[in-house]
Tab-separated table of C-alpha atoms and ligand atoms in Angstrom:
chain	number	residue	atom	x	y	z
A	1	UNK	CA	198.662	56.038	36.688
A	2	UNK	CA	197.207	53.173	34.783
A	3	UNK	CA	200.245	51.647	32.404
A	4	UNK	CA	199.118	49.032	29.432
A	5	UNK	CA	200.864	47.056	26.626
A	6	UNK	CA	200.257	44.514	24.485
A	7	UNK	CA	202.927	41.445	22.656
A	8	UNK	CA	201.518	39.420	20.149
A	9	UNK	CA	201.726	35.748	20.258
A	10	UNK	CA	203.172	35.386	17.005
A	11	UNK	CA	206.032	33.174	17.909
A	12	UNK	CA	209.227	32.992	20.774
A	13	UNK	CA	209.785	36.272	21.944
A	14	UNK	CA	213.373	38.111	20.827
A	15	UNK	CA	215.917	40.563	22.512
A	16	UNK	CA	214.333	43.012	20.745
A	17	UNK	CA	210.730	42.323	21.942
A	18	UNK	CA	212.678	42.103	25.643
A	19	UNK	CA	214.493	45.377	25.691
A	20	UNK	CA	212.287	47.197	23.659
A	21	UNK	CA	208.630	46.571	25.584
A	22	UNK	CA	209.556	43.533	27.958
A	23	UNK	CA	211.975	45.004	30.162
A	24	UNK	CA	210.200	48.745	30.384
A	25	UNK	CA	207.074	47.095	31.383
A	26	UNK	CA	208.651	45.103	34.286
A	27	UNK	CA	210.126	48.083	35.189
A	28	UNK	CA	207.082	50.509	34.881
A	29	UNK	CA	205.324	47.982	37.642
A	30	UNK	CA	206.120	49.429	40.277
A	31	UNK	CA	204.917	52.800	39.309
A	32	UNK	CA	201.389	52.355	38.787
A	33	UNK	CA	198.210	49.618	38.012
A	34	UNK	CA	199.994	47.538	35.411
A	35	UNK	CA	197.996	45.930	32.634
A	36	UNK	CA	199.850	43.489	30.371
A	37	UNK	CA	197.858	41.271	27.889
A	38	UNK	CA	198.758	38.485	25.264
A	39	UNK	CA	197.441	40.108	21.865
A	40	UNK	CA	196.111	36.893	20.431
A	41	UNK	CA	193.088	38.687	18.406
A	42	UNK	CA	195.897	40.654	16.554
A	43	UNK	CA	197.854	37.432	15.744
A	44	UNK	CA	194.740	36.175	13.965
A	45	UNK	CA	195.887	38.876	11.143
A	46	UNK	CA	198.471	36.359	10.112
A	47	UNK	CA	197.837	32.824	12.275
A	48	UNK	CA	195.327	30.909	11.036
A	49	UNK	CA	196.550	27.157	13.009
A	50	UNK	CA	194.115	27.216	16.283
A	51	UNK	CA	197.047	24.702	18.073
A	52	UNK	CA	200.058	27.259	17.266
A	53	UNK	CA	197.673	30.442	18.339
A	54	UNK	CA	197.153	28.566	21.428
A	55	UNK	CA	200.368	27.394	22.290
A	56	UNK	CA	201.686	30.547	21.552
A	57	UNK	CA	199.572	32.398	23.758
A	58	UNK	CA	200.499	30.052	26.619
A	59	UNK	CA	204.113	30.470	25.869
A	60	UNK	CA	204.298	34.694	25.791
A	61	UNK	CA	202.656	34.551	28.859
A	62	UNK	CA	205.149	32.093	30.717
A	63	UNK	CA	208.567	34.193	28.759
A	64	UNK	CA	206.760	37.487	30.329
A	65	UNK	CA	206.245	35.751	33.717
A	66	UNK	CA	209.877	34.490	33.214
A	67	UNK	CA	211.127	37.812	32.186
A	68	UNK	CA	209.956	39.318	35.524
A	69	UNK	CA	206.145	40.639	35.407
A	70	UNK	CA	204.996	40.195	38.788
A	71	UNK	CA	201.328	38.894	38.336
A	72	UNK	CA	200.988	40.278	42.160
A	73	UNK	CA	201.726	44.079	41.259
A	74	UNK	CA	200.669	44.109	37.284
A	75	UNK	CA	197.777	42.194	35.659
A	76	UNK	CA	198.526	39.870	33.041
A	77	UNK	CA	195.667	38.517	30.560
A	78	UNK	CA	194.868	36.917	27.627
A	79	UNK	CA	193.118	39.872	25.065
A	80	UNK	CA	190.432	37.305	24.054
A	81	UNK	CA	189.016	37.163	27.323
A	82	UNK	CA	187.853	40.263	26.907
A	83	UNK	CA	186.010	40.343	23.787
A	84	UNK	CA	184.399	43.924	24.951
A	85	UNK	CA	187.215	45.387	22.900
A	86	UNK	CA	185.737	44.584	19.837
A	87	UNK	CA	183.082	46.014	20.133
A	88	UNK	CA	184.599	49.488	20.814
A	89	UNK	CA	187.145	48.548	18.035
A	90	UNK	CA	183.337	48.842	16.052
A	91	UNK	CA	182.836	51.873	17.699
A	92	UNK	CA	186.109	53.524	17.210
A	93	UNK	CA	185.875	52.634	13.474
A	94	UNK	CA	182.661	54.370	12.454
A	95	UNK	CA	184.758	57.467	13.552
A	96	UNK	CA	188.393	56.689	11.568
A	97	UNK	CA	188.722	58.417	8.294
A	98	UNK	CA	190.284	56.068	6.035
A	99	UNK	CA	192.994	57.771	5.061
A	100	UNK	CA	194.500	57.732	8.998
A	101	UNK	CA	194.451	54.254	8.431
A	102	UNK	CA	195.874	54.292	5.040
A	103	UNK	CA	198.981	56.091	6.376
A	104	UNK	CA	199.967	53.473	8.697
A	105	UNK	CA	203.616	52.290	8.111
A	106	UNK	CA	203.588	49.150	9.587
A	107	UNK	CA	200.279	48.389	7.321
A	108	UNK	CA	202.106	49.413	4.505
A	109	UNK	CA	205.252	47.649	5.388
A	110	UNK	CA	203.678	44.421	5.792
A	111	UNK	CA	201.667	44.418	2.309
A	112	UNK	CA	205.235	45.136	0.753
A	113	UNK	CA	206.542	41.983	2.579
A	114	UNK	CA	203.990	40.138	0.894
A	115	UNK	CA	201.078	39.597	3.454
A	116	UNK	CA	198.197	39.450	1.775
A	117	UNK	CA	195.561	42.478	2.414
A	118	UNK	CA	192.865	41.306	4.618
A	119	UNK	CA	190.413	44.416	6.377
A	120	UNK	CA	191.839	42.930	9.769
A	121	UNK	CA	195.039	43.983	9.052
A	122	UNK	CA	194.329	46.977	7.211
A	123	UNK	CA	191.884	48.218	10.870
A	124	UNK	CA	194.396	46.640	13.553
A	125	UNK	CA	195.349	50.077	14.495
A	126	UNK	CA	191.834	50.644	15.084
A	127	UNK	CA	191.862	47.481	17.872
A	128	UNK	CA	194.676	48.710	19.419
A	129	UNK	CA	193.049	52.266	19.794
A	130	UNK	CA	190.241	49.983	21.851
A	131	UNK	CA	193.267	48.141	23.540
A	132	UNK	CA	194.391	51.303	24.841
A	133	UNK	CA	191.123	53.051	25.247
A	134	UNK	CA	189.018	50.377	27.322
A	135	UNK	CA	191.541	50.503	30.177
A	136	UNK	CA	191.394	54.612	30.331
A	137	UNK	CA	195.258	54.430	30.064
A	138	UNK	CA	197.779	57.035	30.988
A	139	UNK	CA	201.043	55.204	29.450
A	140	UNK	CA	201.923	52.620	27.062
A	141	UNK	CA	205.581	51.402	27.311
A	142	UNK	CA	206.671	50.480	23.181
A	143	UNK	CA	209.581	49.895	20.679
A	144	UNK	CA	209.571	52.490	17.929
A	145	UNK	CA	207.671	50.709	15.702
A	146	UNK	CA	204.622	51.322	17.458
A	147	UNK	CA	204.712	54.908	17.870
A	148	UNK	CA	202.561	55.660	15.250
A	149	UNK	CA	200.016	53.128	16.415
A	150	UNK	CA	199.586	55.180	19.314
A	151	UNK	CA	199.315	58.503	17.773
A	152	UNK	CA	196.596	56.880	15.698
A	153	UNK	CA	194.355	55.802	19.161
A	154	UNK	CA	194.920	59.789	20.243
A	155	UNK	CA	193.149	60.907	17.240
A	156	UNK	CA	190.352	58.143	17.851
A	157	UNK	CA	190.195	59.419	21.301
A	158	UNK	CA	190.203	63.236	20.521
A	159	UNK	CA	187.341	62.448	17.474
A	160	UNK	CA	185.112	60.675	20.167
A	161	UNK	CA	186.044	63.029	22.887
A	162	UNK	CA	185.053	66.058	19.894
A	163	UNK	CA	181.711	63.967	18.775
A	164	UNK	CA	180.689	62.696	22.489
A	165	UNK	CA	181.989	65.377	25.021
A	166	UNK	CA	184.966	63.941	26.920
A	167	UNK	CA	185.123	59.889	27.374
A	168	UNK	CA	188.480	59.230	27.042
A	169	UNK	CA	191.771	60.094	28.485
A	170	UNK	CA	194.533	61.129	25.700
A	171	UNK	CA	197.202	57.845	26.369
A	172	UNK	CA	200.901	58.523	26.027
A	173	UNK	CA	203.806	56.545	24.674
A	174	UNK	CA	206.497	55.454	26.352
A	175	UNK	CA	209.510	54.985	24.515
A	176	UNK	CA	213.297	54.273	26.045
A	177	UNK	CA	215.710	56.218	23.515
A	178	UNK	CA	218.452	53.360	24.083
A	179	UNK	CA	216.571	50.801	23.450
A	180	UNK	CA	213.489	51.910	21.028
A	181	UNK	CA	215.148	49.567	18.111
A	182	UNK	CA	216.865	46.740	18.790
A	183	UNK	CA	218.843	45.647	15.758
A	184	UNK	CA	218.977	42.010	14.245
A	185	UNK	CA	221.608	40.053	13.130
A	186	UNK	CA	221.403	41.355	9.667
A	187	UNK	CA	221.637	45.088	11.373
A	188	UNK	CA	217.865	45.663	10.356
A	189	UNK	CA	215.402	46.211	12.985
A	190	UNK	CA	215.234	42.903	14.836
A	191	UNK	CA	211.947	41.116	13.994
A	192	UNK	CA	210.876	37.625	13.934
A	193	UNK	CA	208.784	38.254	10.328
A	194	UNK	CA	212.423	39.263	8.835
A	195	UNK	CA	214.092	36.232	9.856
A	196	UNK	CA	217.029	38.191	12.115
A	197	UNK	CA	215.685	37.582	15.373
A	198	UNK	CA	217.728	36.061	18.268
A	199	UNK	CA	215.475	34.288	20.631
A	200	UNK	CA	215.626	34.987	24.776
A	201	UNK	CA	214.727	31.484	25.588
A	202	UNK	CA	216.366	29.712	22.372
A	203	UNK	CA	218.842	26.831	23.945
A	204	UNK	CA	222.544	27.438	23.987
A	205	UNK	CA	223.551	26.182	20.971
A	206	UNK	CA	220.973	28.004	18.732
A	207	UNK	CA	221.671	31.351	20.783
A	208	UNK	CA	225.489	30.961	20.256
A	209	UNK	CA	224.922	30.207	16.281
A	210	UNK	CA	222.616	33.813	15.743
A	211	UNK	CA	225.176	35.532	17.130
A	212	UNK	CA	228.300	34.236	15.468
A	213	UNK	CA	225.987	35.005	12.258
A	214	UNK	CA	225.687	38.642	12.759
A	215	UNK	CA	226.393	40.554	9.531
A	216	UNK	CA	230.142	42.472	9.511
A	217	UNK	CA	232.067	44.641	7.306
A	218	UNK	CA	234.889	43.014	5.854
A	219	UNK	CA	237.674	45.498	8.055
A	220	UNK	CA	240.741	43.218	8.699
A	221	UNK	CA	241.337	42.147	11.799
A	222	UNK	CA	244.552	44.237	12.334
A	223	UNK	CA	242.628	47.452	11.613
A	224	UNK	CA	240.655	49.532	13.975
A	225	UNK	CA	236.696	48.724	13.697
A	226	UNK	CA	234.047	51.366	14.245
A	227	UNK	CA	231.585	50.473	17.456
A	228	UNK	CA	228.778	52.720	16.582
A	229	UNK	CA	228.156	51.277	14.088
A	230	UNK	CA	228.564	47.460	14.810
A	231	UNK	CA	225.643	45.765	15.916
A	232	UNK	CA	228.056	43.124	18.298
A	233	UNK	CA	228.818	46.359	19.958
A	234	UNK	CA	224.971	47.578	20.072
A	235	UNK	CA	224.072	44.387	21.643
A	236	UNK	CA	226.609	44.161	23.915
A	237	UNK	CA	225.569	47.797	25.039
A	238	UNK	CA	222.634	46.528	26.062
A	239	UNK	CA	223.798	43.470	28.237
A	240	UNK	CA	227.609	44.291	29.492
A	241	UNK	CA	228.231	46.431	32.597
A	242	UNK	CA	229.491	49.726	32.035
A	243	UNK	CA	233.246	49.180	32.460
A	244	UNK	CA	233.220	45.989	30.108
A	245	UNK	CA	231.338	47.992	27.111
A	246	UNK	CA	234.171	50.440	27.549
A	247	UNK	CA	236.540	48.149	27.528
A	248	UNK	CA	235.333	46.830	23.887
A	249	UNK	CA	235.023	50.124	22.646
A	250	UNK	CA	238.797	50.474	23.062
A	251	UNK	CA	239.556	46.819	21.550
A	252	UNK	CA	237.311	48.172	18.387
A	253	UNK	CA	239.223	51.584	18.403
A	254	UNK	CA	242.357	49.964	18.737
A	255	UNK	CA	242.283	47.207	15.682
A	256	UNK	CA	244.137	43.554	16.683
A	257	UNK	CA	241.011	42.039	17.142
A	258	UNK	CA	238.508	39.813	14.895
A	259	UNK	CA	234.803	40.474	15.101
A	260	UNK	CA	234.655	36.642	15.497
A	261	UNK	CA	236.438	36.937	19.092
A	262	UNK	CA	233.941	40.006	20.100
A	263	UNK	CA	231.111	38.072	19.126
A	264	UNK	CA	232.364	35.030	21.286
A	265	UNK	CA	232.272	37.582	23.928
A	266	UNK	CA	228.579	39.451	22.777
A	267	UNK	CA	227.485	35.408	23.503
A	268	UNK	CA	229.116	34.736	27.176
A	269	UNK	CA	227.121	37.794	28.003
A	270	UNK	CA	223.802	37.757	26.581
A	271	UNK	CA	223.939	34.066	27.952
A	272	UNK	CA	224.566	34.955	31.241
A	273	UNK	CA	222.447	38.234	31.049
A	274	UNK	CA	219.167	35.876	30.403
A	275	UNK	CA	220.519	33.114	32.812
A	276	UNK	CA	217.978	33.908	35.769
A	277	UNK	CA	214.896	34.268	33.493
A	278	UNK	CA	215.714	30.644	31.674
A	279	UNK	CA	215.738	29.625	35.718
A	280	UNK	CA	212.812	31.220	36.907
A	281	UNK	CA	210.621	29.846	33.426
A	282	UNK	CA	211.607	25.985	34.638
A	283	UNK	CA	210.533	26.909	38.189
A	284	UNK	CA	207.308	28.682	36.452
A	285	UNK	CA	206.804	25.138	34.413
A	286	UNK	CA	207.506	22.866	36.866
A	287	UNK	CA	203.402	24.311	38.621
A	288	UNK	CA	201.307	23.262	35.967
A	289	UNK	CA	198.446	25.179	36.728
A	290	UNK	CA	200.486	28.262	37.188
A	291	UNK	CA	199.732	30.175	34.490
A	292	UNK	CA	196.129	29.075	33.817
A	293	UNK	CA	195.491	31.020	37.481
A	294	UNK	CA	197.483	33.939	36.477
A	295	UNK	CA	195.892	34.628	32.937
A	296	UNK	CA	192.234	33.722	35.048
A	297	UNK	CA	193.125	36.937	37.499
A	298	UNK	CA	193.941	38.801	34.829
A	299	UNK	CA	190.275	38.585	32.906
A	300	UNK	CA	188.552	39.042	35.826
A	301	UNK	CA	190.621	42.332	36.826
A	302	UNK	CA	190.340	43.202	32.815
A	303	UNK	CA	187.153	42.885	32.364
A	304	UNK	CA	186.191	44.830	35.797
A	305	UNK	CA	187.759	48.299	34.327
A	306	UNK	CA	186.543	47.231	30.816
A	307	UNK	CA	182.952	46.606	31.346
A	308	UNK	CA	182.937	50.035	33.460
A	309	UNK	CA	184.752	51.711	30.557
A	310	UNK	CA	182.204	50.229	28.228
A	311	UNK	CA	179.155	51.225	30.095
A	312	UNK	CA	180.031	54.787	29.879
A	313	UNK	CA	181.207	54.432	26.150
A	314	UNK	CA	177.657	53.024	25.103
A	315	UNK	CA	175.720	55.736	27.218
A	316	UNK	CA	177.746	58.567	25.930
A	317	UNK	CA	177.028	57.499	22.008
A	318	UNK	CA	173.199	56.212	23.087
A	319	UNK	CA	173.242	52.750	22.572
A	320	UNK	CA	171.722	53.162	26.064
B	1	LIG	P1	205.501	42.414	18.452
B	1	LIG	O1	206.404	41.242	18.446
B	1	LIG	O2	205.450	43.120	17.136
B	1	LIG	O3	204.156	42.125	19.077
B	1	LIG	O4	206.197	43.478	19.413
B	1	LIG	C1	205.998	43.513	20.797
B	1	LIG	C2	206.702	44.702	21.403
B	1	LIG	O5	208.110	44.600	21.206
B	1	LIG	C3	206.294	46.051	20.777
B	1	LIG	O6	206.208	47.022	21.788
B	1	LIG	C4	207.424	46.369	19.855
B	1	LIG	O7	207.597	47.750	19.658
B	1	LIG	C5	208.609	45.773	20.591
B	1	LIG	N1	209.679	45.409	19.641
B	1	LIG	C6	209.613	44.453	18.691
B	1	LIG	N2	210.771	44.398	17.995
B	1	LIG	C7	211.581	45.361	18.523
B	1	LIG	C8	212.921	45.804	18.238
B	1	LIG	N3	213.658	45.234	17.293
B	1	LIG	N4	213.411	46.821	18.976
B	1	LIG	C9	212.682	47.406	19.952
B	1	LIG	N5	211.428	47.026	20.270
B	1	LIG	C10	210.875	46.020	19.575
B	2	LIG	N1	200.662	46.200	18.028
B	2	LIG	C1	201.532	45.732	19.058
B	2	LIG	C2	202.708	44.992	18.408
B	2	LIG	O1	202.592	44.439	17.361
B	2	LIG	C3	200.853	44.842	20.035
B	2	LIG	C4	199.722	45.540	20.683
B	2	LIG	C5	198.404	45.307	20.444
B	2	LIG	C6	199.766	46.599	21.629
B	2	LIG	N2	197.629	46.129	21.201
B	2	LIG	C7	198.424	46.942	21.929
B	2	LIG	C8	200.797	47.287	22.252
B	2	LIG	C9	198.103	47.961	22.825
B	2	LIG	C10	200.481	48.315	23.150
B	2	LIG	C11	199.137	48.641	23.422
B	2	LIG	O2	203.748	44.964	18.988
């Protein structure tokens, strides 16, 4: 089973980028050939300062590294060293109706935020297709958001599978139900372009300050609160052992105490939940050339299943 995802270097990766894709990939190791890759073509949609793009690539890869992909089982990589994938991306396009692309939400969402229309935005579902595609992969471990993205790359495939005769494997999503959308401190979806993310590797201080900000109802304290519904009590979910998220379900049911006190309490524990990672990234910084050998593996493994992807690609359509 070949397993591939994709984080875009956009800026410090959030809880919600951790539990939704971080933490299922780590996991998902183990159970197959693991490719992990730093999207930095996407982030050209809405980066445009060649320092920040690079820094920013460097940085995703040492928070995934810190977070606990294993560059001995998976393969982690930089999606610019394989520039291959544009060229399918090409390919895949000449075969997208527009109005599959005109139906994606996250397109649509992002033009109502404001972001101005550019074609690579408008076709980035048609890059990912080639993400997924050029590594013939059986799973892709996601948030929500993203589901549609990867219905989108089975149509591609099934179009060039239809036009060609069979070239490409159909990939599948995987999504974990508990954790497909992370909310942010405003209750939306967490995400860094809406302002309501809380970083993994922000520093004490700034990690303790998002969370006393998260966004209550105005129930006194005296009165019983409603956990489902509470985003402390979401997050807390998703760091507290079992007995201890019990425990606070009671104290909501019961009423006495303040969301300020369970939020003190949200903090201890997301602190302490990320405590090992913030350890292992100094270890990971302290070897400079570290992560320059890690992302260097990972194009050369990349590229190996890439360029034998692409050879049979380019023969099947008879560009050779
Ligand atoms: P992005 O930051 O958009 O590149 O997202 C990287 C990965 O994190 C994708 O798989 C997203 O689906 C996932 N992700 C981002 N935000 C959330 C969230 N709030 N909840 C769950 N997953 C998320
Ligand atoms: N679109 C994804 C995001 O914004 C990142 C991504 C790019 C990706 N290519 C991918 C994820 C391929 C999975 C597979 O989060």
């Amino acid at each position: 089973m070949r397993i591939l995802s994709g984080i875009q270097p956009s800026g410090a990766l959030h809880i919600g980028n951790y539990f939704g894709m971080m933490r299922p990939a780590v996991a998902l190791q183990a159970e197959g050939e693991a490719l992990y890759f730093v999207a930095d073509y996407h982030a050209l949609t809405s980066l445009r300062d060649p320092e920040t793009l690079r820094a920013n690539s460097r940085r995703v890869a040492l928070d995934f590294l810190a977070c606990g992909l294993d560059p001995e089982r998976a393969t982690l990589f930089r999606h610019s060293d394989v520039p291959q994938v544009t060229e399918l991306a090409w390919i895949l396009s000449t075969l997208a109706p527009m109005g599959l692309l005109e139906r994606a939400t996250s397109y649509k969402d992002k033009l109502a935020r404001g972001m101005s229309a550019n074609v690579g935005l408008f076709s980035y579902p048609i890059l990912m297709a080639a993400d997924i595609l050029i590594y013939d992969s059986d799973v892709v471990p996601v948030g929500k958001d993203q589901k549609q993205h990867i219905e989108i790359t089975r149509d591609l495939a099934v179009k060039m599978n239809e036009t060609y005769g069979q070239i490409f494997k159909l990939p599948e999503p995987r999504i974990q139900p508990e954790t497909e959308t992370v909310p942010g401190i405003d209750g939306q979806k967490m995400s860094k372009s809406y302002g309501n993310n809380i970083d993994i590797f922000g520093d004490e201080k700034e990690m303790r300050k998002r969370v006393m900000s998260i966004v209550t109802d105005s129930t006194p304290v005296d009165a019983p609160k409603d956990p489902a519904s509470s985003t402390i009590f979401k997050l807390y979910s998703l760091v507290a052992p079992k007995n201890e998220i019990a425990e606070m379900r009671e104290r909501f049911l019961k009423g006495g105490t303040g969301y300020g006190d369970f939020k003190k309490q949200l903090f201890e524990k997301l602190w302490e939940y990320f405590a090992p990672m913030r350890q292992r990234r100094e270890e990971i910084l302290a070897d400079r050339s570290y992560i320059a050998a890690v992302l260097a593996r990972g194009a050369k493994r990349a590229n190996e299943i890439a360029d034998r992807v692409m050879e049979r690609v380019r023969k099947a359509i008879g560009l050779r």
